[in-house]
CSV table of C-alpha atoms in Angstrom, one decimal:
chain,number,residue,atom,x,y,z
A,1,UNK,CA,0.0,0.0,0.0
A,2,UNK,CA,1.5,3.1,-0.9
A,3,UNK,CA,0.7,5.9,1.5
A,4,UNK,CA,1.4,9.5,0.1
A,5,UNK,CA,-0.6,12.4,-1.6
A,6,UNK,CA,0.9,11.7,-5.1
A,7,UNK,CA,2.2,8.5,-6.5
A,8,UNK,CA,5.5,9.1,-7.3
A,9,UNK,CA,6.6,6.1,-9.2
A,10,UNK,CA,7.5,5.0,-12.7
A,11,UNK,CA,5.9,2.2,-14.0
A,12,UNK,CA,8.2,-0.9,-15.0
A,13,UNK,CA,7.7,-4.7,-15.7
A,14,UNK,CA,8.3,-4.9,-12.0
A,15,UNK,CA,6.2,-1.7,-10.9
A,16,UNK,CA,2.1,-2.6,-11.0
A,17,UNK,CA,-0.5,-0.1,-10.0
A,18,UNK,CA,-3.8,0.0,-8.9
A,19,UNK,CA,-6.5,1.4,-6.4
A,20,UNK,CA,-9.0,-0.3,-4.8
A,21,UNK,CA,-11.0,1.1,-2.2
A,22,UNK,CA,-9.8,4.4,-2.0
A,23,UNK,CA,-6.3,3.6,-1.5
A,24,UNK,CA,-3.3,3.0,-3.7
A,25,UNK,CA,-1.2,0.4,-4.0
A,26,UNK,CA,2.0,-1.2,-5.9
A,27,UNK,CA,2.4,-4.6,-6.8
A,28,UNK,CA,6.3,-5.5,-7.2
A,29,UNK,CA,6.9,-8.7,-9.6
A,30,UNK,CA,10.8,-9.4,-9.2
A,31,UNK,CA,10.4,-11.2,-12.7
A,32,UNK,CA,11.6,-10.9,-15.1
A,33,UNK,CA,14.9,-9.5,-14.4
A,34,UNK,CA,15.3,-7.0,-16.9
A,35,UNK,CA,13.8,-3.7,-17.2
A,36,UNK,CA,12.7,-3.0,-20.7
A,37,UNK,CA,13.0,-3.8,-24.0
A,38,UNK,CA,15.7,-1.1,-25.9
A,39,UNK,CA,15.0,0.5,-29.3
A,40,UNK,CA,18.2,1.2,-31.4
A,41,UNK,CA,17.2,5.8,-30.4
A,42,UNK,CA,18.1,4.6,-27.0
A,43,UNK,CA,21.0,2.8,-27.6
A,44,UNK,CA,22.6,5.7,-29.6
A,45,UNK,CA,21.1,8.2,-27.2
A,46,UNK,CA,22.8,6.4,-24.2
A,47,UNK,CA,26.2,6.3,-26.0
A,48,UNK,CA,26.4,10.3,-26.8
A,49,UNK,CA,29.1,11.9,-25.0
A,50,UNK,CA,27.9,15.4,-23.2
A,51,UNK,CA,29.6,18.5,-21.3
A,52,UNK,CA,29.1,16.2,-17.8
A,53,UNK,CA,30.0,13.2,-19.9
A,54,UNK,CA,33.3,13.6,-21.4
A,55,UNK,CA,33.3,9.7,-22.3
A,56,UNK,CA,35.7,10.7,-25.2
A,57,UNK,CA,38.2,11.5,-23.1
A,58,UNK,CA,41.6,9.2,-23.1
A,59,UNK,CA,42.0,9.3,-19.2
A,60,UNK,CA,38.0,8.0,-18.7
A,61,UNK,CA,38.8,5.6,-21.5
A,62,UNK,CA,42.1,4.3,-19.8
A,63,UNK,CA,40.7,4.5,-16.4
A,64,UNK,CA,37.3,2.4,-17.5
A,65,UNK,CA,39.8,0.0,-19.6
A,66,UNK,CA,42.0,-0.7,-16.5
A,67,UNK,CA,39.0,-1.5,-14.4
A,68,UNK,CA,37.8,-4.0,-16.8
A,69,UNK,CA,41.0,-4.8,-18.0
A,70,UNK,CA,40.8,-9.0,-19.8
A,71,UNK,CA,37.5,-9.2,-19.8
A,72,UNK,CA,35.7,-9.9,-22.5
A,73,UNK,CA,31.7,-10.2,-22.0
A,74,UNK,CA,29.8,-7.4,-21.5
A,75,UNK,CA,27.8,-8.4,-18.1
A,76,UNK,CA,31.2,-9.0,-16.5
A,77,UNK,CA,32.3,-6.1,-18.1
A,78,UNK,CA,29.4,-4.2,-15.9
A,79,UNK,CA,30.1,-6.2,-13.1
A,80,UNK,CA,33.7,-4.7,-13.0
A,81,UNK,CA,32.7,-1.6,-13.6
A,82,UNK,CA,30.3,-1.3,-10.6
A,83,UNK,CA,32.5,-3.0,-8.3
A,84,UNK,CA,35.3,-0.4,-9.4
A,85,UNK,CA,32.9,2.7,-9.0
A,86,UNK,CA,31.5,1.6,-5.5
A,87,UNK,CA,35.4,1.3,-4.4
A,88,UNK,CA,36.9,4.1,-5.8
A,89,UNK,CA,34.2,6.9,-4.5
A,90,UNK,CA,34.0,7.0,-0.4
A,91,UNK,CA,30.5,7.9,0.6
A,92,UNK,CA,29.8,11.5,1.9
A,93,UNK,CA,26.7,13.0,3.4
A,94,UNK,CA,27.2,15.6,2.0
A,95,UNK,CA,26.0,16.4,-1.4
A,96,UNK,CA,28.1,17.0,-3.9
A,97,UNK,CA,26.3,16.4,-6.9
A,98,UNK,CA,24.5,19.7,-5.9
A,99,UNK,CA,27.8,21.6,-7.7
A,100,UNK,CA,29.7,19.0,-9.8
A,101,UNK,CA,29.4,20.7,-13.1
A,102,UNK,CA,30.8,17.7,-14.7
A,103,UNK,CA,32.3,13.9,-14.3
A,104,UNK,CA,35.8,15.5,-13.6
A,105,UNK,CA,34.6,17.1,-9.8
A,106,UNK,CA,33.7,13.8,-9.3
A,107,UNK,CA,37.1,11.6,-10.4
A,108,UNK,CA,39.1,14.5,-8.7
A,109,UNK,CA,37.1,14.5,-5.4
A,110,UNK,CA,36.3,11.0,-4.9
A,111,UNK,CA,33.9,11.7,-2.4
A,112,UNK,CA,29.9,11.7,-3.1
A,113,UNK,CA,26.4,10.4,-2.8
A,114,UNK,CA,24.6,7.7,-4.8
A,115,UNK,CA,24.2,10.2,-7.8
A,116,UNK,CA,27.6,10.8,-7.6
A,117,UNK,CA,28.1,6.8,-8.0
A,118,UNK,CA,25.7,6.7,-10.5
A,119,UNK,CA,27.2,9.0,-12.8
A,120,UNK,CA,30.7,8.4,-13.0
A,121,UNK,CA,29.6,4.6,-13.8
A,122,UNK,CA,26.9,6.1,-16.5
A,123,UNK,CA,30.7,8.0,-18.2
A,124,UNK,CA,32.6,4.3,-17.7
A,125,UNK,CA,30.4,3.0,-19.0
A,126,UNK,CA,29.7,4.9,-22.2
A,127,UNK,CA,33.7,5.4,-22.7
A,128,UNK,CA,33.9,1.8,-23.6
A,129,UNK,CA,30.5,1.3,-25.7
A,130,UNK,CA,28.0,0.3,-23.2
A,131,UNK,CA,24.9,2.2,-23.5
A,132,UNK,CA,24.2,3.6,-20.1
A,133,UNK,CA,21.5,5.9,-18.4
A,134,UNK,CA,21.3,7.6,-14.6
A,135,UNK,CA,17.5,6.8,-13.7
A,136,UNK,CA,16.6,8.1,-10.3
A,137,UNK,CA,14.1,6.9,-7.8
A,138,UNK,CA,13.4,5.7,-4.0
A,139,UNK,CA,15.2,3.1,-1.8
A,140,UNK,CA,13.0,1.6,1.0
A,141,UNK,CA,14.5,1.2,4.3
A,142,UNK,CA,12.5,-2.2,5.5
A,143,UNK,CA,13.2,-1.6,8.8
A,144,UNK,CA,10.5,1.4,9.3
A,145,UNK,CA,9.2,1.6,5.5
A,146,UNK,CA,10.9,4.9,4.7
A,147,UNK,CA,11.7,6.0,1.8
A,148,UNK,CA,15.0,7.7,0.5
A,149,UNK,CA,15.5,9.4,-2.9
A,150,UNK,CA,18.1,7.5,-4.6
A,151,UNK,CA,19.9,6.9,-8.0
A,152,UNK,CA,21.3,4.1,-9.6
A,153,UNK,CA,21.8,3.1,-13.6
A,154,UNK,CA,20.4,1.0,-16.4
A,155,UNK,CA,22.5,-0.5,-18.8
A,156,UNK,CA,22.0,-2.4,-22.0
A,157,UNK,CA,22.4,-6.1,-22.6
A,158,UNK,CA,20.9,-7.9,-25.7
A,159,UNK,CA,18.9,-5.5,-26.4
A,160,UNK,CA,17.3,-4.9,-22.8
A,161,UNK,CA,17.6,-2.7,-20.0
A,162,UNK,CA,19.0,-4.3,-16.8
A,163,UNK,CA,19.3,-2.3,-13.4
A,164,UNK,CA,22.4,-2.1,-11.7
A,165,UNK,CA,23.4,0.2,-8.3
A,166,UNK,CA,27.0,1.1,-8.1
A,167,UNK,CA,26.3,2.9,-4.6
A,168,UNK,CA,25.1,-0.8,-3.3
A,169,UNK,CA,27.6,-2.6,-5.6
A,170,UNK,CA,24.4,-4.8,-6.7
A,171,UNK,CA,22.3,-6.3,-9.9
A,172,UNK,CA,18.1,-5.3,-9.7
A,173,UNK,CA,15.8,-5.6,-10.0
A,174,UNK,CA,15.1,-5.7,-5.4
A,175,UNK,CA,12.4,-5.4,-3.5
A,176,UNK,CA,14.3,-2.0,-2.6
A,177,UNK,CA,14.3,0.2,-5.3
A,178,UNK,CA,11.6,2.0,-7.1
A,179,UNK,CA,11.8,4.1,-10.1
A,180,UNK,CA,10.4,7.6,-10.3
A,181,UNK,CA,8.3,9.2,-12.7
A,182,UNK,CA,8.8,12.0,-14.9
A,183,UNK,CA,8.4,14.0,-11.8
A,184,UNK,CA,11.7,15.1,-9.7
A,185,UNK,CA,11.9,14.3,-6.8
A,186,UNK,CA,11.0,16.2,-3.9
A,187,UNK,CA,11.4,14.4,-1.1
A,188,UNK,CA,11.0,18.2,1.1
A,189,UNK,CA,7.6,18.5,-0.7
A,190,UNK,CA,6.2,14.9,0.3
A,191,UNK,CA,7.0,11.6,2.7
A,192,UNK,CA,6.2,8.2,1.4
A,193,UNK,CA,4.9,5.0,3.5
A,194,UNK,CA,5.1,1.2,2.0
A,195,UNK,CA,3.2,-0.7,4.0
A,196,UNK,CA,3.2,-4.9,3.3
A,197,UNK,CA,0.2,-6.1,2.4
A,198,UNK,CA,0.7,-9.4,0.7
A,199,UNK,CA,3.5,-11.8,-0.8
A,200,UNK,CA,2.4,-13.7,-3.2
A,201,UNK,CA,4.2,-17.4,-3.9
A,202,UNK,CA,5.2,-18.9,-6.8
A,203,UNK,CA,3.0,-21.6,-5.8
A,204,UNK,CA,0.3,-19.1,-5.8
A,205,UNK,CA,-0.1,-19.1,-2.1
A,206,UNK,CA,-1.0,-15.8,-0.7
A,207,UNK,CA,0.3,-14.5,2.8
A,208,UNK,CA,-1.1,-11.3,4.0
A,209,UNK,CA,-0.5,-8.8,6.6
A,210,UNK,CA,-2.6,-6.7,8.6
């Protein structure tokens, strides 16, 4: 049940929505893994190098080669690339990303929050010919349902869109993260509640929760 006065979300193969009774809810399917399908605009659109994305350069090309240095398949590729990025920036709280003007405050500063993470891998990434994208959204804290703005990437694989977090150094899709809409966020402006209501089994068993 989502409990808010706007729903902020995106809605993926994973992201289901639907009122009933007055109130709103999401239904999370972890299957399948991938995000979307891809359409050749995207791929090229995800490869284009920018002012904040200097993926033409010779350093970000050495310095993503070197961390995927003899591999040759692309999801390992990613793999290295993520573990590299969540190693190589130390987490601050405070918020950088608010005056990087481009990748290069980042790689000098090494210090940064998830969009920080998510960007430099989104550069990597592109300087070697994967199509990447920065994709923002929430991360829920299961502890007290809370959620946290948040960004992580999406990369491109066969012709799909598969979620990966440098910040958590992790594949998605989780139960964890949800995509935003076209909205930003404004996480000053609103506070969002999850509340479990059901799990659903593969066997289709239903559990539910008060």
């Amino acid at each position: 049940e989502i409990i808010g006065n706007q729903n902020p979300f995106d809605t993926t193969s994973q992201q289901l929505f639907f009122s009933a009774n007055g109130k709103n809810y999401m239904e999370i399917r972890p299957q399948p893994d991938y995000i979307s399908e891809v359409s050749e605009f995207e791929i090229s659109d995800n490869l284009k190098e920018t002012n904040f994305y200097p993926i033409k350069d010779p350093d970000v090309i050495q310095m993503a080669k070197n961390a995927t240095k003899g591999i040759h398949l692309k999801r390992k590729k990613i793999e290295m690339l993520m573990n590299f990025v969540n190693k190589y920036i130390i987490y601050s709280k405070d918020d950088y990303s608010q005056w990087h003007i481009s990748v290069y405050n980042i790689i000098n500063t090494r210090n940064g929050v998830c969009q920080d993470y998510a960007e430099l891998f989104t550069t990597l990434a592109r300087s070697i010919g994967i199509a990447c994208k920065t994709v923002g959204g929430y991360a829920l804290d299961p502890i007290n349902g809370l959620l946290c703005g948040h960004a992580w990437n999406e990369v491109e694989i066969n012709g799909k869109w598969y979620g990966v977090d440098p910040t958590w150094n992790m594949w998605l899709p989780t139960l964890y993260h949800y995509k935003e809409n076209s909205l930003p966020i404004n996480l000053n402006a609103s506070i969002y509640f999850l509340r479990l209501k059901s799990i659903t089994n593969t066997n289709g068993a239903v559990l539910k929760f008060d």
